[in-house]
Amino acid sequence: MFISRRSSGKKRILLVNASFDSFRTYEPRQLFLTAATATFYLAGAFNPDLCEVRTHCEVQSGLLKREDDFAWPDMLVLTGTTNTLDRMRQLTAYARTKNPGVVVVAGGPAVRALPTLARACFDYACEGDLEEIEDVIADAFGPGYVKPGLVPRFDLYKRIDGVGFVETSRNCNFACSFCSLTGEGGKYQTYSESFIRAQFEALGKCSYISLQDNNFYGNDRASFRERLAIVKEYWQRGYFKGWLALVTADFFAKEENLVMVKEAGCVGLFSGVESLQSDMIERYSKKQNRHVDRFDIARKCIDHGMVFDYGLIFDPAHQTIDSFRTDINDILSRDDVTSPGFLSLAIPLPGTPMFREIAQEGGFLPNVRLRDMDGDTLVVWPKDPLDEVAAYVRTMSGMKEHRAQLFRQVFRFAWNRRNDLTWDQLAVCVVKPLFRAFYDTSPFDLLGRRDPNRSGVTTTEPLDRLFTPAFPVDGRHAGLFTPTMVTDRRGEVIQDDLLAKPRRAPAVARAAANRNTANATPVDAPMEMPLELMASD
């Protein structure tokens, strides 16, 4: 909750991580997902002497919906995952209704995937990296409002259970077919020693650190050792009790890597398993997984005293339910490895090779909405009968049909591995899968987490309540509550951005062009769409 009181002479900046909840409950989920940290890095670009900065994450803190919150800022900065573009548009409508002079800035995967639509909506549509915010601030307010360096404002972060976040590299050196990073084509980059140290100093002491790198291991072994040495130094200095990171499967090829990270204070590693089937690994273009035994790397990690976390992906367009069940049953029959950290549908995100492949195959369902590309809603024609897949998808993430097996496996694992892991690590291995199982759907639906009216299929899925304004908005911005459609009623892709991605344009140059062109497209122009495409069937 924000207080509408201006600090004398300061610009008021509100940075929001926008979110669509895949469960449609929109409850705060502080312990369910890794925290989104982009807003804290962006906040570091604003001169604190001239700017009052606040942040809000709709995943952790729930929906931003109070009218006073939208009347407060002079600048609203929005970011989020690819499917949250419509939520950013909604927040823009609210802010412009309460404060017509507000400057709206948006960036991240959603803007890079749909730049034309983004440019028509936001004052600044940033298609580049975080550093672009410095140019935007200078253009909107003047160079004096910029604080160079992008050192994160972790003082704005409300820590959960003492967990902190630091990033030592950007992007990934692999190109998985479903990954938005692949679609964006950004090169793997490591940060300088001084910037990594600045993050640790800004964060201060906490219980645990989660390294936010897309791939901490990367493709530069010398850099990996240098960055690991910095992490080890801060661990030895008592800044935190342990840390976690994401690494690709090639990391596990060398036993010395496991020894090194353990000696540097690592308590857990996440690696993208995705599937136990070689044909699916090939389809996902996960060449780093081709020659590894997923159970072997999990055992090695746990043998060295570190939790192994991973997820499984179900691609119903190219995989049957039974084949996916086989993977799950294989895992749950083993007592010496952790159960999956999450189950998700394969998401053909705009801009990715997977999206282009599905489009070429004519594999998209009719009336796909961008909002429904959340890993919990079916957007492609499945190999199995549609109604069977829909029924499975509605309970898949909570492993409902495997629940008895899951409970037995979790506790057998904890008993068998009690001498390899600490009590804190074992607690995570037990609590996380059980929490996920009960968060999604309890045996008697006591938690009421899932809307019984949901179909689990984009074509018939009810449009969730966020597309109805929470309070009256200016009629000029009503079109921003129209969902962005990916396909028409025939299942054909209808957004030009999705078929041929245009060349990136700097946000500042675009904003200047709009200001200087008499007939420029209004920034709040709604997307034009034939009425029949809005129908649910």
XYZ file of C-alpha atoms in Angstrom:
537
model
C 0.000 0.000 0.000
C 1.386 3.395 -0.999
C 0.829 6.755 0.665
C -0.041 9.590 -1.732
C 2.319 12.175 -0.370
C 4.934 13.915 -2.503
C 8.485 14.356 -1.287
C 9.366 17.978 -2.075
C 10.837 18.413 -5.531
C 11.288 14.717 -6.263
C 9.966 12.732 -9.192
C 7.887 9.766 -8.101
C 8.778 6.469 -9.754
C 6.790 3.238 -9.465
C 8.359 0.060 -10.871
C 6.033 -2.920 -11.256
C 6.647 -6.542 -12.131
C 3.324 -7.315 -13.831
C 1.903 -10.813 -13.645
C -0.937 -13.026 -14.783
C -1.502 -15.841 -12.281
C -1.722 -19.173 -14.114
C -4.132 -20.401 -11.412
C -6.348 -17.287 -11.794
C -6.547 -16.841 -8.007
C -4.319 -13.748 -7.822
C -3.284 -14.398 -4.261
C 0.178 -13.242 -3.100
C 2.628 -16.146 -3.444
C 5.679 -15.167 -1.476
C 7.000 -18.697 -1.083
C 5.884 -20.186 -4.393
C 8.194 -18.697 -7.001
C 11.634 -17.181 -7.208
C 11.408 -13.435 -6.762
C 11.482 -11.209 -9.835
C 14.439 -8.854 -9.440
C 14.457 -6.647 -12.555
C 12.642 -3.831 -10.774
C 15.417 -3.503 -8.171
C 18.104 -3.200 -10.844
C 16.001 -0.666 -12.747
C 15.427 1.257 -9.516
C 19.184 1.664 -9.190
C 19.245 3.854 -12.318
C 17.263 6.658 -10.663
C 19.128 9.364 -8.755
C 17.830 8.996 -5.174
C 18.431 12.704 -4.496
C 15.906 13.629 -7.175
C 13.616 10.588 -7.296
C 11.396 8.765 -4.822
C 11.284 5.150 -5.972
C 8.926 2.341 -5.060
C 8.610 -1.214 -6.361
C 5.780 -3.734 -6.522
C 5.777 -7.393 -7.592
C 2.334 -8.754 -8.448
C 3.515 -12.340 -7.884
C 4.750 -11.836 -4.339
C 2.535 -8.980 -3.188
C -0.656 -9.511 -5.156
C -2.417 -7.291 -7.656
C -1.714 -3.586 -7.823
C -5.276 -2.276 -7.729
C -5.773 0.687 -5.353
C -6.706 3.850 -7.218
C -4.323 5.936 -5.110
C -1.429 3.702 -6.171
C -1.969 4.696 -9.804
C -2.382 8.385 -9.045
C 0.967 8.505 -7.204
C 3.747 8.116 -9.840
C 5.149 10.578 -12.336
C 6.676 7.588 -14.142
C 5.379 4.019 -14.245
C 7.978 1.407 -15.254
C 6.607 -2.011 -16.224
C 8.244 -5.379 -16.811
C 7.204 -9.025 -16.738
C 7.270 -12.319 -18.612
C 6.239 -12.691 -22.262
C 2.563 -13.406 -21.642
C 2.059 -10.383 -19.348
C 1.900 -7.725 -22.074
C -1.851 -7.344 -21.557
C -1.397 -6.880 -17.827
C 1.087 -4.083 -18.587
C -1.516 -2.512 -20.876
C -4.137 -2.709 -18.121
C -1.847 -1.038 -15.611
C -1.146 1.661 -18.199
C -4.886 2.341 -18.567
C -5.275 2.676 -14.807
C -2.297 5.013 -14.460
C -3.314 7.285 -17.362
C -6.861 7.476 -15.994
C -5.693 8.639 -12.568
C -2.798 10.775 -13.854
C -2.972 11.709 -17.559
C 0.557 13.140 -17.433
C 2.218 9.942 -16.223
C 5.143 8.667 -18.308
C 4.789 4.925 -18.992
C 7.887 2.836 -19.686
C 7.777 -0.888 -20.503
C 10.435 -3.444 -21.280
C 11.398 -7.088 -21.046
C 10.457 -10.216 -23.025
C 6.886 -9.096 -23.758
C 8.016 -5.882 -25.435
C 10.744 -7.638 -27.405
C 8.267 -10.268 -28.619
C 5.553 -7.794 -29.674
C 7.355 -4.495 -30.304
C 4.802 -2.987 -32.701
C 1.921 -3.400 -30.267
C 4.121 -2.206 -27.400
C 5.215 0.935 -29.242
C 1.570 1.856 -29.853
C 0.756 1.547 -26.148
C 3.664 2.790 -24.038
C 5.517 6.112 -24.104
C 8.799 4.193 -24.096
C 8.847 0.585 -25.354
C 12.315 -0.672 -24.419
C 13.457 -3.533 -26.625
C 17.012 -3.572 -25.283
C 18.616 -4.610 -22.015
C 18.193 -3.063 -18.581
C 20.741 -0.344 -19.293
C 18.332 1.294 -21.765
C 16.448 2.739 -18.788
C 19.259 5.273 -18.298
C 18.588 6.797 -21.733
C 14.860 6.832 -21.023
C 15.287 8.665 -17.710
C 17.588 11.242 -19.297
C 15.139 11.831 -22.143
C 12.050 12.049 -19.911
C 13.428 14.031 -16.961
C 16.986 15.098 -17.794
C 20.497 13.623 -17.322
C 20.647 14.685 -13.683
C 17.956 12.177 -12.759
C 20.174 9.258 -13.810
C 22.450 7.369 -11.445
C 24.818 5.394 -13.733
C 25.846 1.832 -12.973
C 22.509 0.098 -12.325
C 23.546 -1.058 -8.846
C 20.341 -2.670 -7.539
C 18.217 -1.065 -4.823
C 17.870 -4.101 -2.615
C 16.807 -1.806 0.196
C 13.415 -1.733 -1.579
C 13.110 -5.534 -1.431
C 11.066 -7.118 1.330
C 13.056 -10.298 1.925
C 11.277 -13.569 2.397
C 12.917 -15.865 4.948
C 16.202 -14.031 4.527
C 16.744 -15.085 0.890
C 18.658 -12.641 -1.306
C 19.345 -12.479 -5.039
C 22.463 -11.649 -7.042
C 23.288 -12.034 -10.745
C 26.780 -12.657 -12.158
C 25.957 -13.183 -15.852
C 23.270 -12.553 -18.437
C 21.547 -14.743 -21.051
C 22.602 -18.317 -21.924
C 25.108 -19.937 -24.256
C 22.621 -22.616 -25.338
C 19.525 -22.228 -27.531
C 16.622 -24.354 -26.286
C 13.709 -24.183 -28.730
C 11.143 -23.052 -26.149
C 13.235 -20.378 -24.403
C 12.509 -16.671 -24.822
C 16.253 -16.018 -24.597
C 16.702 -18.056 -27.761
C 14.071 -15.980 -29.504
C 15.738 -12.738 -28.435
C 19.169 -13.902 -29.587
C 21.096 -12.206 -26.793
C 24.684 -13.343 -26.317
C 25.929 -14.819 -23.066
C 27.693 -12.119 -21.050
C 29.457 -12.185 -17.704
C 29.523 -9.204 -15.363
C 32.616 -7.435 -14.134
C 34.058 -8.221 -10.724
C 33.269 -4.705 -9.536
C 29.573 -4.990 -10.482
C 29.202 -8.398 -8.831
C 30.806 -7.065 -5.656
C 28.571 -3.990 -5.760
C 25.521 -6.281 -5.765
C 26.730 -8.223 -2.720
C 27.458 -5.006 -0.845
C 24.050 -3.571 -1.752
C 22.362 -6.766 -0.598
C 24.172 -7.097 2.700
C 23.927 -10.166 4.907
C 21.128 -12.693 4.561
C 20.493 -16.388 5.165
C 20.818 -17.715 1.620
C 21.630 -16.401 -1.856
C 19.916 -17.427 -5.079
C 22.105 -16.640 -8.072
C 19.730 -15.400 -10.771
C 21.959 -16.286 -13.737
C 20.234 -18.089 -16.594
C 23.357 -20.269 -16.658
C 25.920 -19.714 -13.914
C 28.347 -22.133 -15.590
C 28.351 -20.509 -19.031
C 30.922 -21.084 -21.769
C 33.938 -19.308 -20.279
C 35.635 -21.589 -17.755
C 38.045 -18.906 -16.559
C 35.171 -16.516 -15.935
C 33.218 -19.240 -14.112
C 36.110 -19.790 -11.717
C 36.568 -16.056 -11.179
C 32.888 -15.496 -10.426
C 32.817 -18.575 -8.201
C 35.780 -17.199 -6.264
C 33.868 -13.991 -5.536
C 30.828 -15.924 -4.322
C 33.072 -18.103 -2.162
C 34.751 -15.053 -0.656
C 31.447 -13.507 0.459
C 30.286 -16.869 1.810
C 33.473 -17.210 3.840
C 33.024 -13.663 5.127
C 29.643 -14.687 6.537
C 27.390 -12.754 4.192
C 25.186 -15.849 3.796
C 25.019 -19.496 4.908
C 24.795 -20.973 1.423
C 23.744 -20.344 -2.134
C 21.875 -21.874 -5.064
C 22.317 -21.526 -8.824
C 21.082 -22.732 -12.209
C 23.574 -24.650 -14.342
C 23.265 -26.572 -17.606
C 23.870 -30.316 -17.863
C 27.419 -29.925 -19.209
C 28.427 -28.632 -15.772
C 28.049 -32.142 -14.344
C 30.422 -33.721 -16.876
C 33.367 -32.789 -14.653
C 33.377 -34.053 -11.086
C 35.688 -31.203 -10.107
C 32.898 -28.696 -10.775
C 30.751 -30.272 -8.072
C 33.659 -30.268 -5.662
C 34.464 -26.620 -6.386
C 30.943 -25.291 -5.894
C 30.431 -27.336 -2.743
C 33.659 -25.943 -1.287
C 32.383 -22.477 -2.179
C 29.214 -22.864 -0.094
C 26.709 -24.163 -2.656
C 23.692 -25.926 -1.116
C 21.611 -26.584 -4.226
C 21.634 -26.607 -8.024
C 18.835 -26.365 -10.574
C 19.254 -27.850 -14.037
C 16.756 -28.143 -16.876
C 15.923 -31.840 -17.249
C 12.648 -31.193 -19.160
C 12.243 -34.809 -20.357
C 13.700 -38.300 -19.931
C 12.997 -39.149 -23.583
C 15.675 -38.614 -26.205
C 13.248 -37.623 -28.964
C 11.835 -34.826 -26.820
C 15.317 -33.634 -25.882
C 16.080 -33.350 -29.606
C 12.827 -31.493 -30.219
C 13.690 -29.030 -27.454
C 17.161 -28.551 -29.022
C 18.772 -29.261 -25.652
C 22.092 -30.455 -27.016
C 23.614 -30.071 -23.555
C 21.330 -32.914 -22.382
C 21.974 -35.366 -25.202
C 24.728 -37.423 -23.621
C 23.893 -37.263 -19.921
C 21.967 -39.549 -17.616
C 19.573 -37.251 -15.764
C 19.384 -39.578 -12.770
C 23.157 -39.829 -12.655
C 23.679 -36.077 -12.457
C 20.977 -35.843 -9.792
C 22.701 -38.525 -7.700
C 26.122 -36.891 -8.133
C 24.765 -33.571 -6.956
C 23.109 -35.073 -3.886
C 26.146 -37.271 -3.137
C 28.173 -34.055 -2.865
C 25.725 -32.624 -0.356
C 23.661 -30.360 -2.625
C 19.945 -30.458 -3.445
C 19.191 -31.160 -7.113
C 16.143 -29.313 -8.451
C 14.634 -29.608 -11.927
C 11.414 -29.476 -13.897
C 9.575 -31.591 -16.464
C 7.847 -30.261 -19.577
C 4.856 -31.868 -21.285
C 4.559 -31.103 -25.010
C 1.064 -32.371 -25.876
C 1.514 -31.510 -29.569
C 4.282 -34.106 -29.946
C 3.903 -36.331 -26.893
C 1.112 -38.474 -25.455
C -0.103 -38.272 -21.893
C 1.023 -41.863 -21.327
C 4.582 -41.092 -22.399
C 4.704 -38.167 -19.975
C 3.247 -40.355 -17.223
C 6.041 -42.836 -17.905
C 8.630 -40.172 -17.060
C 6.870 -39.259 -13.832
C 6.385 -42.866 -12.759
C 10.047 -43.606 -13.483
C 11.127 -40.736 -11.232
C 8.699 -41.528 -8.423
C 9.860 -45.158 -8.353
C 13.343 -44.039 -7.252
C 14.296 -43.364 -3.654
C 17.614 -41.585 -4.181
C 16.693 -38.537 -6.309
C 14.437 -35.560 -5.709
C 10.985 -35.307 -7.242
C 10.416 -32.648 -9.948
C 10.332 -29.051 -8.756
C 7.566 -28.255 -11.234
C 5.536 -29.669 -14.131
C 4.600 -27.405 -17.014
C 3.209 -27.498 -20.493
C 5.717 -26.617 -23.195
C 4.994 -22.973 -24.006
C 5.505 -21.923 -27.650
C 6.433 -18.371 -26.675
C 6.336 -15.729 -29.411
C 9.685 -15.317 -31.118
C 10.993 -18.766 -30.246
C 11.816 -21.626 -32.657
C 9.053 -23.654 -31.003
C 6.501 -20.955 -31.844
C 7.556 -20.879 -35.484
C 7.460 -24.674 -35.693
C 3.939 -24.892 -34.261
C 2.755 -22.098 -36.575
C 4.214 -23.844 -39.648
C 2.553 -27.111 -38.620
C -0.808 -25.396 -38.194
C -0.686 -26.669 -34.639
C -2.196 -23.738 -32.737
C -5.735 -23.923 -31.405
C -8.287 -21.311 -32.511
C -8.477 -18.000 -30.633
C -5.241 -18.355 -28.678
C -4.740 -15.419 -26.330
C -1.258 -14.267 -25.374
C -2.388 -14.261 -21.760
C -2.996 -18.037 -21.904
C 0.627 -18.849 -22.783
C 1.316 -19.537 -19.108
C 2.290 -23.233 -19.030
C -1.019 -24.131 -17.407
C -3.374 -23.682 -20.370
C -3.465 -25.766 -23.556
C -2.786 -23.637 -26.684
C -1.901 -26.353 -29.265
C -3.722 -29.268 -30.855
C -2.685 -32.356 -28.850
C -1.857 -35.855 -30.063
C -4.384 -37.329 -27.620
C -8.090 -36.439 -27.680
C -8.572 -32.807 -26.673
C -10.954 -33.505 -23.779
C -8.556 -36.066 -22.262
C -5.609 -33.685 -22.415
C -7.695 -30.832 -21.008
C -8.711 -32.973 -18.039
C -5.089 -33.949 -17.423
C -3.816 -30.381 -17.741
C -6.274 -29.112 -15.138
C -4.562 -31.178 -12.429
C -1.115 -31.776 -13.916
C 0.912 -29.125 -12.063
C -0.204 -30.507 -8.693
C 0.495 -34.121 -9.782
C -2.967 -35.057 -8.567
C -3.092 -38.511 -10.143
C 0.407 -39.263 -8.820
C -0.182 -37.853 -5.345
C 0.046 -41.099 -3.374
C 3.255 -42.039 -5.193
C 4.639 -38.549 -4.644
C 4.088 -38.627 -0.899
C 5.744 -42.021 -0.559
C 8.703 -41.012 -2.745
C 9.295 -37.726 -0.904
C 9.541 -39.340 2.508
C 11.533 -42.343 1.269
C 13.994 -39.938 -0.309
C 14.319 -37.934 2.909
C 15.029 -41.096 4.900
C 17.514 -42.530 2.409
C 19.372 -39.249 2.001
C 19.329 -38.125 5.635
C 23.108 -38.525 5.902
C 23.881 -36.690 2.642
C 21.905 -33.482 3.179
C 21.317 -31.108 6.085
C 17.964 -30.839 7.824
C 17.307 -27.537 6.026
C 17.961 -29.169 2.659
C 15.817 -32.191 3.473
C 13.006 -29.892 4.595
C 13.059 -28.164 1.218
C 12.958 -31.520 -0.585
C 9.906 -32.544 1.446
C 7.977 -29.289 1.776
C 8.316 -27.992 -1.787
C 6.577 -30.896 -3.618
C 3.930 -31.259 -0.934
C 3.237 -27.533 -0.948
C 2.893 -27.596 -4.726
C 0.540 -30.568 -4.597
C -1.756 -28.955 -2.041
C -1.487 -25.449 -3.467
C -2.871 -26.559 -6.816
C -5.718 -28.818 -5.660
C -6.228 -30.510 -2.341
C -7.932 -33.951 -2.328
C -11.246 -32.337 -1.299
C -10.568 -28.918 -2.834
C -10.369 -27.485 0.699
C -8.038 -24.749 -0.431
C -10.257 -23.739 -3.338
C -7.258 -22.796 -5.428
C -8.623 -23.647 -8.862
C -11.721 -22.197 -10.478
C -14.079 -25.108 -11.245
C -15.292 -23.239 -14.357
C -11.875 -23.368 -15.998
C -11.559 -25.512 -19.114
C -7.747 -25.565 -19.316
C -8.050 -24.907 -23.087
C -7.402 -21.432 -24.465
C -10.306 -21.554 -26.957
C -12.907 -22.150 -24.248
C -11.100 -20.806 -21.185
C -13.161 -18.019 -19.556
C -11.485 -14.628 -19.741
C -10.293 -13.937 -16.209
C -11.478 -11.000 -14.150
C -8.460 -8.796 -14.757
C -9.845 -7.935 -18.200
C -12.735 -6.150 -16.459
C -11.463 -2.838 -15.019
C -11.244 -2.812 -11.220
C -12.442 0.794 -11.261
C -13.803 3.073 -14.018
C -11.160 3.992 -16.594
C -11.094 6.807 -19.116
C -12.906 5.671 -22.257
C -9.866 6.546 -24.346
C -7.989 3.713 -22.662
C -10.755 1.092 -22.562
C -9.200 -0.707 -25.525
C -6.226 -1.629 -23.357
C -8.434 -4.225 -21.660
C -8.876 -6.086 -24.954
C -6.876 -9.346 -24.875
C -4.069 -9.707 -27.391
C -4.972 -12.507 -29.757
C -2.254 -14.753 -31.168
C -4.446 -16.780 -33.548
C -7.808 -16.283 -35.244
C -10.807 -18.606 -35.229
C -9.018 -20.866 -37.736
C -5.891 -21.162 -35.593
C -3.784 -18.964 -37.887
C -1.302 -16.495 -36.400
C -2.618 -12.939 -36.787
C 0.108 -10.736 -35.265
C 2.729 -9.569 -37.776
C 5.312 -9.293 -34.986
C 5.024 -13.019 -34.375
C 5.685 -14.019 -37.965
C 8.575 -11.708 -38.830
C 10.177 -9.912 -35.929
C 11.059 -6.322 -36.913
C 14.431 -4.762 -36.237
C 14.766 -3.371 -32.729
C 14.388 0.384 -32.346
C 15.697 2.367 -29.346
C 12.833 3.484 -27.112
C 14.110 7.057 -26.884
C 14.295 7.439 -30.661
C 10.777 6.066 -31.032
C 9.435 8.408 -28.336
C 11.084 11.401 -29.980
C 9.609 10.439 -33.351
C 6.129 10.244 -31.833
C 6.530 13.632 -30.154
C 7.711 15.293 -33.367
C 5.224 13.712 -35.764
C 1.881 15.432 -35.927
C 0.041 12.321 -37.047
C 1.849 9.879 -34.762
C -0.126 6.890 -33.546
C -1.614 7.703 -30.107
C 0.200 5.826 -27.379
C -3.103 4.538 -26.023
C -4.433 3.260 -29.352
C -6.164 -0.098 -28.875
C -5.351 -3.025 -31.101
C -7.938 -3.280 -33.851
C -9.501 -6.709 -34.102
C -12.531 -8.174 -35.860
C -15.286 -8.731 -33.321
C -15.655 -12.403 -34.213
C -12.073 -13.086 -33.089
C -13.052 -12.081 -29.576
C -15.525 -14.955 -29.355
C -14.530 -17.853 -27.144
C -15.509 -20.371 -29.768
